[in-house]
Tab-separated table of C-alpha atoms in Angstrom:
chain	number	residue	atom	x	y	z
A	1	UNK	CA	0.119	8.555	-13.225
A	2	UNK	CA	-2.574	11.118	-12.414
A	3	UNK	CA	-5.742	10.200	-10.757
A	4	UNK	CA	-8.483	11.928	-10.173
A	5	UNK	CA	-11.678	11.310	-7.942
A	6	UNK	CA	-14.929	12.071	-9.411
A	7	UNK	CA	-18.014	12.120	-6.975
A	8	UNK	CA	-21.439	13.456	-6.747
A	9	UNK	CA	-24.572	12.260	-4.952
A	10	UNK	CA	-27.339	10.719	-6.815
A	11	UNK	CA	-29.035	11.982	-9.940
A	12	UNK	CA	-26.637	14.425	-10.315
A	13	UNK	CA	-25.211	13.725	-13.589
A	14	UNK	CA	-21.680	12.317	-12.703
A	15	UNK	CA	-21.936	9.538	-15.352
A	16	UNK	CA	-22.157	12.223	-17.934
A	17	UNK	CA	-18.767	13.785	-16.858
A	18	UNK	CA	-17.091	10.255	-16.227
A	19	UNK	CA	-18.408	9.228	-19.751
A	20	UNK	CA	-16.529	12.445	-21.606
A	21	UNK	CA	-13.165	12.068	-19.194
A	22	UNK	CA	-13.301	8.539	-20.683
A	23	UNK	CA	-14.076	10.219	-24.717
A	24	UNK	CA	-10.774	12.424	-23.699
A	25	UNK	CA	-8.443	9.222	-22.958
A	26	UNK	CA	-8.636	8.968	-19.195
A	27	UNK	CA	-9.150	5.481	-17.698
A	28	UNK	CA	-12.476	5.132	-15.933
A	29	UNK	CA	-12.505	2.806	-12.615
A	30	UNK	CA	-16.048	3.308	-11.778
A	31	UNK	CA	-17.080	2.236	-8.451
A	32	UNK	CA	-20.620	1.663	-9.206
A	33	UNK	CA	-19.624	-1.386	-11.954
A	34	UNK	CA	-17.358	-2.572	-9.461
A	35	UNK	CA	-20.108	-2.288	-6.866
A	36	UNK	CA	-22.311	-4.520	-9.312
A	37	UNK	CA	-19.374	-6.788	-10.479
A	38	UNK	CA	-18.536	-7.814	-6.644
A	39	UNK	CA	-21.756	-9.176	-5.914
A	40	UNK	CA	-22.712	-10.968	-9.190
A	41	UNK	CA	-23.948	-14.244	-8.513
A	42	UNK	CA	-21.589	-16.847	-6.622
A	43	UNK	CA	-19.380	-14.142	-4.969
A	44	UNK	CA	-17.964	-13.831	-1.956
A	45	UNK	CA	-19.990	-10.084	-2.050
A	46	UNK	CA	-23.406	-11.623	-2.543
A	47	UNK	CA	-22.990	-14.529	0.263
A	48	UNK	CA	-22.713	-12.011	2.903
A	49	UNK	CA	-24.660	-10.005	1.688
A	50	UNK	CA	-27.705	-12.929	1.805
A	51	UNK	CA	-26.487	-13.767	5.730
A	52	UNK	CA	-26.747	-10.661	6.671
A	53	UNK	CA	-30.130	-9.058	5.015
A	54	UNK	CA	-31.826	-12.771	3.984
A	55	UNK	CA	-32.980	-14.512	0.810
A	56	UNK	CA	-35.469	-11.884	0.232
A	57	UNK	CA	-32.760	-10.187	-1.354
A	58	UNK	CA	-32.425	-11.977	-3.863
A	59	UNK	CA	-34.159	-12.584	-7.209
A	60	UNK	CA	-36.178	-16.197	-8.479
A	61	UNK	CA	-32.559	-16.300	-10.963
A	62	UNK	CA	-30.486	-16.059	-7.628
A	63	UNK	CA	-28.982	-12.622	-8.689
A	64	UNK	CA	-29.198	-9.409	-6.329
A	65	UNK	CA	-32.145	-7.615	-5.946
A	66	UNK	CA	-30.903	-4.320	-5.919
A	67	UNK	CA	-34.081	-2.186	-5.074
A	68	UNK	CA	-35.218	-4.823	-2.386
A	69	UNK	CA	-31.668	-4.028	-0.597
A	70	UNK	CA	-32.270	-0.997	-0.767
A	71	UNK	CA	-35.710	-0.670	0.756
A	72	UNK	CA	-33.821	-3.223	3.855
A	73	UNK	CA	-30.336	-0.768	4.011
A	74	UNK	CA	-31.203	2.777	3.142
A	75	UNK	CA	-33.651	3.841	5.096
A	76	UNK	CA	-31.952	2.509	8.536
A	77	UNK	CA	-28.455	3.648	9.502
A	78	UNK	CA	-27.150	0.937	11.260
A	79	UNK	CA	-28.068	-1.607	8.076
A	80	UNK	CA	-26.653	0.675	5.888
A	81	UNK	CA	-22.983	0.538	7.715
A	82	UNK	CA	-23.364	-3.224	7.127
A	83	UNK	CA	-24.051	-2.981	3.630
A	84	UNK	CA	-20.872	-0.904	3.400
A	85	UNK	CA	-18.921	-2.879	5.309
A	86	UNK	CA	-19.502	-5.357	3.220
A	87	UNK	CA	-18.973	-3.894	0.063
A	88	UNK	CA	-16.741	-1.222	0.297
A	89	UNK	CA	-13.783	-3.176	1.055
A	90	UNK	CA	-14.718	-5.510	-1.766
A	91	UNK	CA	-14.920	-2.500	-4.267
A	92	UNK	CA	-11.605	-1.376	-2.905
A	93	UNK	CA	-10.064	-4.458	-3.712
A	94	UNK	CA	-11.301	-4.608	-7.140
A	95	UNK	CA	-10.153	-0.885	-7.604
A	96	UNK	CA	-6.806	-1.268	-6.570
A	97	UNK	CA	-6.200	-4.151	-9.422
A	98	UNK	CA	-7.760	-1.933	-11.889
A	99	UNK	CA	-5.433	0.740	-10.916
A	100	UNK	CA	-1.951	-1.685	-11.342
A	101	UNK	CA	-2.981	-2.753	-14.575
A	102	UNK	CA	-3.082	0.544	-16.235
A	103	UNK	CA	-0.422	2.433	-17.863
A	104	UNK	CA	2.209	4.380	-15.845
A	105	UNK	CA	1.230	7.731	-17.447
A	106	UNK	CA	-2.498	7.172	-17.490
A	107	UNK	CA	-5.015	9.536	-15.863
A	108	UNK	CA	-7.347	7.112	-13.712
A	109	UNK	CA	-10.316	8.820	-13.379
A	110	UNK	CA	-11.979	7.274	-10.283
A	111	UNK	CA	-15.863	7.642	-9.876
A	112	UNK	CA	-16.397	7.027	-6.629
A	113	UNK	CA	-20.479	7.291	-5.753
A	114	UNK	CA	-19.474	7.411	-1.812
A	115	UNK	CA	-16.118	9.547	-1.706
A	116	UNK	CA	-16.904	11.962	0.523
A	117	UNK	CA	-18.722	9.497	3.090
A	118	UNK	CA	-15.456	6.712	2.568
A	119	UNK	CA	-13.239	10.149	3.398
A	120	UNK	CA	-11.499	8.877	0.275
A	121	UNK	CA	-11.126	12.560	-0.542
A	122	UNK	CA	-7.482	13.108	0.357
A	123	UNK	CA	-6.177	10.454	-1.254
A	124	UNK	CA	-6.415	12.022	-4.854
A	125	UNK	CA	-4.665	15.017	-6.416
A	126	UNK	CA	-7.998	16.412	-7.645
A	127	UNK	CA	-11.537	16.080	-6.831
A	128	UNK	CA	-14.205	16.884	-8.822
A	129	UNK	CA	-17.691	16.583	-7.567
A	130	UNK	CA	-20.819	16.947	-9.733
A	131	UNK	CA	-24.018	18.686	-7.851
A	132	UNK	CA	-27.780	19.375	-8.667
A	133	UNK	CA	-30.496	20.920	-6.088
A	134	UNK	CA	-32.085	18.068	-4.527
A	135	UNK	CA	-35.132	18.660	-6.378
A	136	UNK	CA	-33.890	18.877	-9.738
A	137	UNK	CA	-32.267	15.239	-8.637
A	138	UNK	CA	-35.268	13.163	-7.232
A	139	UNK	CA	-37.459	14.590	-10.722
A	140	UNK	CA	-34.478	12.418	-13.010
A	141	UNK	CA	-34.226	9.358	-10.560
A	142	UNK	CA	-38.123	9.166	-11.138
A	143	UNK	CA	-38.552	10.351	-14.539
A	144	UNK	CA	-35.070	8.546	-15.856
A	145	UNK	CA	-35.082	5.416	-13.662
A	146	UNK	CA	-38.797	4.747	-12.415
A	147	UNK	CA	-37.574	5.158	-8.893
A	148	UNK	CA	-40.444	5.680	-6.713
A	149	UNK	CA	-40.474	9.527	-5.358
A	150	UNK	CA	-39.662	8.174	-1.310
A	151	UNK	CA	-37.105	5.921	-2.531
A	152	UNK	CA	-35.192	8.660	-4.239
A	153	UNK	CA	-35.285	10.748	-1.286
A	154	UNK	CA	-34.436	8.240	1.168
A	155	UNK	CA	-31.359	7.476	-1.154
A	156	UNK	CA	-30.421	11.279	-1.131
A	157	UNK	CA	-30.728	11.556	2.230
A	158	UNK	CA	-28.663	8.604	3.456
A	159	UNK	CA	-25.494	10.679	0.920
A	160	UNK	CA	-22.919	13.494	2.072
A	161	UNK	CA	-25.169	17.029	1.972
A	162	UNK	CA	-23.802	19.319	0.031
A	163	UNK	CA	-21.459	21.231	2.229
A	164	UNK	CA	-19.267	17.569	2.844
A	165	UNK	CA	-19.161	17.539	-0.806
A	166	UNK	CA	-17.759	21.305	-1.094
A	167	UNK	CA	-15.558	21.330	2.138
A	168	UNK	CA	-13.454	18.111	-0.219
A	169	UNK	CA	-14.279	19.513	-3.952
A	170	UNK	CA	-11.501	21.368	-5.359
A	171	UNK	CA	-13.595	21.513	-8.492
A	172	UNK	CA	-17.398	21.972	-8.440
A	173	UNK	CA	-19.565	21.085	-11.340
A	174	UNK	CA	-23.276	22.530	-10.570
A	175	UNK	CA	-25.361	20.502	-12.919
A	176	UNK	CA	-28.775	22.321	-13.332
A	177	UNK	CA	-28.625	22.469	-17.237
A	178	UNK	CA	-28.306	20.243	-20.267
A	179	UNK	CA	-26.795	17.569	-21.034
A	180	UNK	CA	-24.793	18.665	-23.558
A	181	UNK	CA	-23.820	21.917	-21.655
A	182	UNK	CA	-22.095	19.411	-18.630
A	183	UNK	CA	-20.121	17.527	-20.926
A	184	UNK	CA	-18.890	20.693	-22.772
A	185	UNK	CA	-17.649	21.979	-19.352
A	186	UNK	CA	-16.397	18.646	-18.518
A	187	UNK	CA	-14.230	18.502	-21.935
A	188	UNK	CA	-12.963	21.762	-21.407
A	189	UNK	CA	-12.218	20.944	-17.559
A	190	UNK	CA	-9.746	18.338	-19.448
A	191	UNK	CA	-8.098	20.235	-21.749
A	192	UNK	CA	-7.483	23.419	-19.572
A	193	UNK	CA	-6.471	22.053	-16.335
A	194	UNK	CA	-6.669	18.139	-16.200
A	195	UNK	CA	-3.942	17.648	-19.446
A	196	UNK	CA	-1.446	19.842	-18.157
A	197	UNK	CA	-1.699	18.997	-14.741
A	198	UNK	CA	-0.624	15.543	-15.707
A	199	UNK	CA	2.114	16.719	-18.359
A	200	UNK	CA	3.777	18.929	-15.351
A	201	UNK	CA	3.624	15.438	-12.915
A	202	UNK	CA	4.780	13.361	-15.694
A	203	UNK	CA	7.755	15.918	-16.441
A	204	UNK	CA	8.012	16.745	-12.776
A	205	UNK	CA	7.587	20.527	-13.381
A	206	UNK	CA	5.930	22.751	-10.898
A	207	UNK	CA	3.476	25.227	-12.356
A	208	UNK	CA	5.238	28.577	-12.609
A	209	UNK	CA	3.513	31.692	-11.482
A	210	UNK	CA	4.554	35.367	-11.844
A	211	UNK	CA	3.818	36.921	-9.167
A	212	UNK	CA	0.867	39.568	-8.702
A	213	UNK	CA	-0.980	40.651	-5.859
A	214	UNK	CA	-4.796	40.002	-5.622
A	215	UNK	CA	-7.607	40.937	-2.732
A	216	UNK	CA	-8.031	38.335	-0.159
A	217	UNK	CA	-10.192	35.714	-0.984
A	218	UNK	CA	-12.327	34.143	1.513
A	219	UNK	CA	-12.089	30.622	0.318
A	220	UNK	CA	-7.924	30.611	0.589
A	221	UNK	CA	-8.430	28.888	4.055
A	222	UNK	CA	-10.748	26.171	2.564
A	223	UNK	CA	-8.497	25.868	-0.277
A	224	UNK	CA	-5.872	25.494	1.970
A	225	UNK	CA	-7.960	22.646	4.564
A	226	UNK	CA	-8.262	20.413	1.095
A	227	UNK	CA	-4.684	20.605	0.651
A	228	UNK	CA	-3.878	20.157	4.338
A	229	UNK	CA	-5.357	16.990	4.600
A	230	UNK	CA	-3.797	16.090	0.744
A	231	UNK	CA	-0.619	16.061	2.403
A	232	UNK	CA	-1.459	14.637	5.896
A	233	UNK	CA	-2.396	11.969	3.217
A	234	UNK	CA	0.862	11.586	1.321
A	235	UNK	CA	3.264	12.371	4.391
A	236	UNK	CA	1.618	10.362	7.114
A	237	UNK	CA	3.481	9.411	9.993
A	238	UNK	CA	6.762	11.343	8.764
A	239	UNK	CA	4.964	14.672	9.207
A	240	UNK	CA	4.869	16.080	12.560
A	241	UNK	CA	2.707	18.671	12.064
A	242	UNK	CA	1.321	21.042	8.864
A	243	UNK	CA	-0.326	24.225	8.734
A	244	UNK	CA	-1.612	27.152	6.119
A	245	UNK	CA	1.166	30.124	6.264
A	246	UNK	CA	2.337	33.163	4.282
A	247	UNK	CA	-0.181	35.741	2.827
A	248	UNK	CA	-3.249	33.885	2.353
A	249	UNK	CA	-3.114	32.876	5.804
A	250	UNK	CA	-3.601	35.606	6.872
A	251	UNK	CA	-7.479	37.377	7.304
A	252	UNK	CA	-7.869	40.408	4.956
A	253	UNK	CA	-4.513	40.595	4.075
A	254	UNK	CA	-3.980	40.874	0.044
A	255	UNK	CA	-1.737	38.305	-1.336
A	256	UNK	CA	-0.253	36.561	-4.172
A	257	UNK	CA	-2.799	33.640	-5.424
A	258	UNK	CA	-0.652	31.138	-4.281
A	259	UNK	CA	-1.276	28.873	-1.224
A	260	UNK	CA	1.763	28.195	1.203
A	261	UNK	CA	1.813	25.377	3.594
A	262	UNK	CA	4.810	24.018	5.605
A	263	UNK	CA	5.130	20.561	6.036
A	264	UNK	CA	7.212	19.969	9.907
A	265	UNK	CA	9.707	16.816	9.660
A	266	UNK	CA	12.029	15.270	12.056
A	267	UNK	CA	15.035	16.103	9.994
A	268	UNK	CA	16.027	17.197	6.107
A	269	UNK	CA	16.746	13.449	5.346
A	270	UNK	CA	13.157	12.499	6.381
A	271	UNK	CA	12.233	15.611	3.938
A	272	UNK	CA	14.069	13.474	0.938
A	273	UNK	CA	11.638	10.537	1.405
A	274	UNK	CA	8.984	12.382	0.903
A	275	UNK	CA	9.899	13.262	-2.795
A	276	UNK	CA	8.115	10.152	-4.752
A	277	UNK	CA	4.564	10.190	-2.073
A	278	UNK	CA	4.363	14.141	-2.764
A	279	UNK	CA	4.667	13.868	-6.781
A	280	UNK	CA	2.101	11.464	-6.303
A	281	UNK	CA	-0.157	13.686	-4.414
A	282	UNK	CA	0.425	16.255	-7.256
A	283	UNK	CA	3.328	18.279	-5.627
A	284	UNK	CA	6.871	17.912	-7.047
A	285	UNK	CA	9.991	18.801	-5.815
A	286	UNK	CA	11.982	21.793	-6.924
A	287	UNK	CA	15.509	21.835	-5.240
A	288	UNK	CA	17.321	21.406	-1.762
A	289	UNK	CA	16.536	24.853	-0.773
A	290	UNK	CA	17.506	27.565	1.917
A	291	UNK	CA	15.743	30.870	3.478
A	292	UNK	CA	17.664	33.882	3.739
A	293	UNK	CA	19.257	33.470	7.385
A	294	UNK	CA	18.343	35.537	10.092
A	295	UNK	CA	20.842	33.650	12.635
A	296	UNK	CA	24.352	32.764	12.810
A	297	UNK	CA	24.035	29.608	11.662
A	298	UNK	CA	22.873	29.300	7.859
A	299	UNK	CA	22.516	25.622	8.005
A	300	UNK	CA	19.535	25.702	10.235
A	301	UNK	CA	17.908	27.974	7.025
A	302	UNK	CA	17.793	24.970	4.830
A	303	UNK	CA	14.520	23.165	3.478
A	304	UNK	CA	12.994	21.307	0.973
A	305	UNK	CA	10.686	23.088	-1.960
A	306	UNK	CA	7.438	21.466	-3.345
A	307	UNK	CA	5.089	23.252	-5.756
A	308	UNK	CA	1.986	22.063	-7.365
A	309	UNK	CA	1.800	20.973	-10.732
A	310	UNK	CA	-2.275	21.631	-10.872
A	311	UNK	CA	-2.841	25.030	-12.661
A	312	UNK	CA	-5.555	25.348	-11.183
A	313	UNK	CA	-4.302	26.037	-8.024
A	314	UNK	CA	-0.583	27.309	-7.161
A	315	UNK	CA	0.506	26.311	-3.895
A	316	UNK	CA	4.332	26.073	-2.359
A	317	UNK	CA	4.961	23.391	0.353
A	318	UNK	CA	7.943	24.627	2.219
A	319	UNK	CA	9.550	21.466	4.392
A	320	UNK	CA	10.954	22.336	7.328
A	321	UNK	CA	12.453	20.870	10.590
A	322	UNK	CA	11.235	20.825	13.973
A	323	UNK	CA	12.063	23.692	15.661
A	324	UNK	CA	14.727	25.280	13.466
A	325	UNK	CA	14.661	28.747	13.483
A	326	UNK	CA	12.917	28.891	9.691
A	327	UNK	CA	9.906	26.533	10.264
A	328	UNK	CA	9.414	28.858	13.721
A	329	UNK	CA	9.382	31.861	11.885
A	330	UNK	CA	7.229	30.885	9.256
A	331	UNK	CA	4.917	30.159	12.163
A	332	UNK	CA	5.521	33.021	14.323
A	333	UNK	CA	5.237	35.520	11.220
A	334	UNK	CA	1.593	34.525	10.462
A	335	UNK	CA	0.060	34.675	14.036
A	336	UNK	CA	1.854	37.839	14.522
A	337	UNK	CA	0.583	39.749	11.276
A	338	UNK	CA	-3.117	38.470	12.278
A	339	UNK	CA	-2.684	39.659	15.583
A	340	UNK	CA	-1.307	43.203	14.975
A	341	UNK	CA	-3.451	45.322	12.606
A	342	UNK	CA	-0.585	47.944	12.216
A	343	UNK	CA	2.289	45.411	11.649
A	344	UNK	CA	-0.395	44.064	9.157
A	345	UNK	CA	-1.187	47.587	7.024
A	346	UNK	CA	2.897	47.943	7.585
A	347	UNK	CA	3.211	44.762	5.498
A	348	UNK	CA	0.432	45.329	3.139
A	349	UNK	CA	2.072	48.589	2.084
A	350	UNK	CA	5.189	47.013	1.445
A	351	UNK	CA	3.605	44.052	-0.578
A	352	UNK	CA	2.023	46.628	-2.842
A	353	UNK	CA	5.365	48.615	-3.245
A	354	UNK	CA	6.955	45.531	-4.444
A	355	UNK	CA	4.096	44.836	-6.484
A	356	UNK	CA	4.143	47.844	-8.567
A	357	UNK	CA	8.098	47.056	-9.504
A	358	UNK	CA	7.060	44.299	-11.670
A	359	UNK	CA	8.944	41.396	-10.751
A	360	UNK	CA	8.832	38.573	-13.505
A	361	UNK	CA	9.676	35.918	-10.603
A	362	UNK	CA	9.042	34.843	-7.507
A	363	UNK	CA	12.202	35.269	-6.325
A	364	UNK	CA	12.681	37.995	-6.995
A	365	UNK	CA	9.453	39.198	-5.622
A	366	UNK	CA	10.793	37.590	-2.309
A	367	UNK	CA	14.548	39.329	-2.492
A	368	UNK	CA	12.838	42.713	-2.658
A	369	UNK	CA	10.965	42.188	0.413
A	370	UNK	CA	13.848	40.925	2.076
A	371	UNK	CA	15.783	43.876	3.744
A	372	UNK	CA	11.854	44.527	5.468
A	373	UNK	CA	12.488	41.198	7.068
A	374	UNK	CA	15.713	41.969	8.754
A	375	UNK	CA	14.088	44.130	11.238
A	376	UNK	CA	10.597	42.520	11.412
A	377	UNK	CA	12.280	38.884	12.666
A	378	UNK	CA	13.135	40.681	15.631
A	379	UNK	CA	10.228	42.493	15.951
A	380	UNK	CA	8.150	39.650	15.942
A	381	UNK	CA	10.165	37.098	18.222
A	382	UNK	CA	10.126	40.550	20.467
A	383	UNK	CA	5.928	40.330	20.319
A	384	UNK	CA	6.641	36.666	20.752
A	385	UNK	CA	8.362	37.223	24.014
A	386	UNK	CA	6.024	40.124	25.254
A	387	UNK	CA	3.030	37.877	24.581
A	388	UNK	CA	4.142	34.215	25.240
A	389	UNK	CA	3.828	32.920	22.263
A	390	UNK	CA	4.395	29.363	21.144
A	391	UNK	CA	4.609	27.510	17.763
């Protein structure tokens, strides 16, 4: 099972891109029905919500007034928190059955109004948020829905600005055109990245990359934060720490376009029960694994390989044990490369040098760098001595 979290704030045309994930065979659990469904008339929803805004919340028929609960919660913080509290754990609830009933190989697309504020974010493989300028968005809640002009802005206001929304969006769908243009790039987000993405999870195949160096890109280390916190997510307590390494961790530095991040454990058998949580966060496992030693002992060199199965974006999570000489090097190696220009241009030159050979694989992009690394891991645990470093 994939799922993906859809978001956007309001009036920005989310429905439309829910509506053609659910044309291409994904299973919508949207969280505005659910919002409606959990406080239909004699719910558990709509009895707290009358004891804690009053009557005059409700219509002659005894259903919800939705715009007089929102004219009480929206404009004032604190009332707003208890309208969530309220509801949100309801809605959660309610989203989790949805979830168990459906098929083991289904894509759930979740459309979740409040993702970003409910820090939901991390808990899916992708996020896709759906965006318009503000004005653009208060001109179709008033021309599509009759919401008074202050309303809609009050409403927009009281949601995640837009730079929450791109700091968790690893896909970004700027809605300022038509209709019909949205759910073309919708359909062909689908087909292009969505489908295979959950072929390679439900075959357990990482997406294969040759390898090819590109200029630094300045959004690597927010790519990186988003996938960070994706596997804070899925490890949890097991984790003992995870960071951004390798190439694109570095500032200026060019790189292949693939994100590295090394997940710290206790030990390699705390590694192995990580294998089901990371396919589920999008990242299956490849094989036991070991680094070329650079110590006596090669046994300290092993790890665990995870690679993403989202085309999209590449990214290898190398898990490695606390303080073994491989998950301090992979440490030690970035923070000395940032903090030496020359051992940086040094680097760079052999990168492109590689490059220019061709190699079909990573691997053997890797082996050909290798004999460089004999001497630079005791350069840099020199520099680490000389400056008093620390992982």
């Amino acid at each position: 099972m994939l799922r993906i979290g859809l978001s956007g704030g309001i009036g920005a045309g989310k429905s439309t891109v829910s509506t053609e994930f659910s044309k291409c065979g994904g299973i919508v659990v949207d969280g505005d029905v659910i919002a409606r469904e959990v406080v239909q008339p004699g719910t558990e929803g709509l009895a707290k919500l009358v004891e804690a805004f009053g009557q005059e919340i409700l219509l002659p028929d005894g259903a919800l007034n939705r715009p007089a609960l929102a004219a009480i919660a929206f404009p004032d913080d604190e009332k707003r928190a208890t309208l969530n509290g309220i509801v949100h754990p309801l809605v959660g609830k309610r989203r989790a059955e949805l979830i168990e009933a459906a098929p083991a190989d289904a894509v759930i697309v979740e459309d979740i109004p409040l993702l970003v504020e409910s820090q939901m974010a991390p808990l899916f493989p992708l996020v896709v948020i759906v965006d318009a300028d503000v004005e653009t968005r208060v001109k179709r809640l008033v021309e599509q829905r009759g919401m008074p002009e202050e309303d809609a802005r009050h409403r927009i206001a009281a949601q995640a600005t837009e730079g929450q929304r791109r700091a968790v969006a690893d896909v970004w769908l700027h809605n300022s055109g038509s209709v019909e243009d949205l759910a073309e790039r919708a359909r062909t987000l689908w087909q292009e990245r969505i489908v295979p993405f959950a072929h390679n999870v439900a075959a357990r195949e990482p997406v294969r990359v040759t390898p090819h160096l590109v200029p630094p890109d300045p959004t690597w280390p927010d790519q990186a934060s988003r996938i960070v916190a994706r596997l804070n997510a899925a490890c949890g307590h097991r984790a003992v720490r995870i960071d951004h390494i390798g190439s694109t961790a570095v500032p200026g530095l060019d790189a292949k376009d693939v994100i590295d991040v090394q997940v710290t454990v206790p030990s390699l058998p705390v590694a192995d029960e990580l294998v089901d949580a990371l396919l589920a966060a999008g990242y299956p496992r490849i094989d036991a694994f070991t680094d070329t030693p650079h110590t006596p002992d090669p046994a300290l060199w092993h790890k665990r390989l995870h690679a993403s199965a989202d085309p999209g974006r590449p990214t290898n999570v190398h898990i490695r044990v606390d303080g073994w000489p491989g998950q301090q090097f992979a440490l030690l190696f970035r923070d000395w490369l940032i903090a030496e220009p020359d051992v940086r241009a040094e680097y760079l030159t052999l990168k492109r040098e590689v490059a220019a050979a061709g190699h079909q694989t990573t691997a053997e992009y890797t082996d050909a760098k290798e004999p460089w690394f004999v001497d630079a891991y005791h350069r840099a645990w020199e520099w680490a001595d000389t400056t008093g470093w620390k992982p």
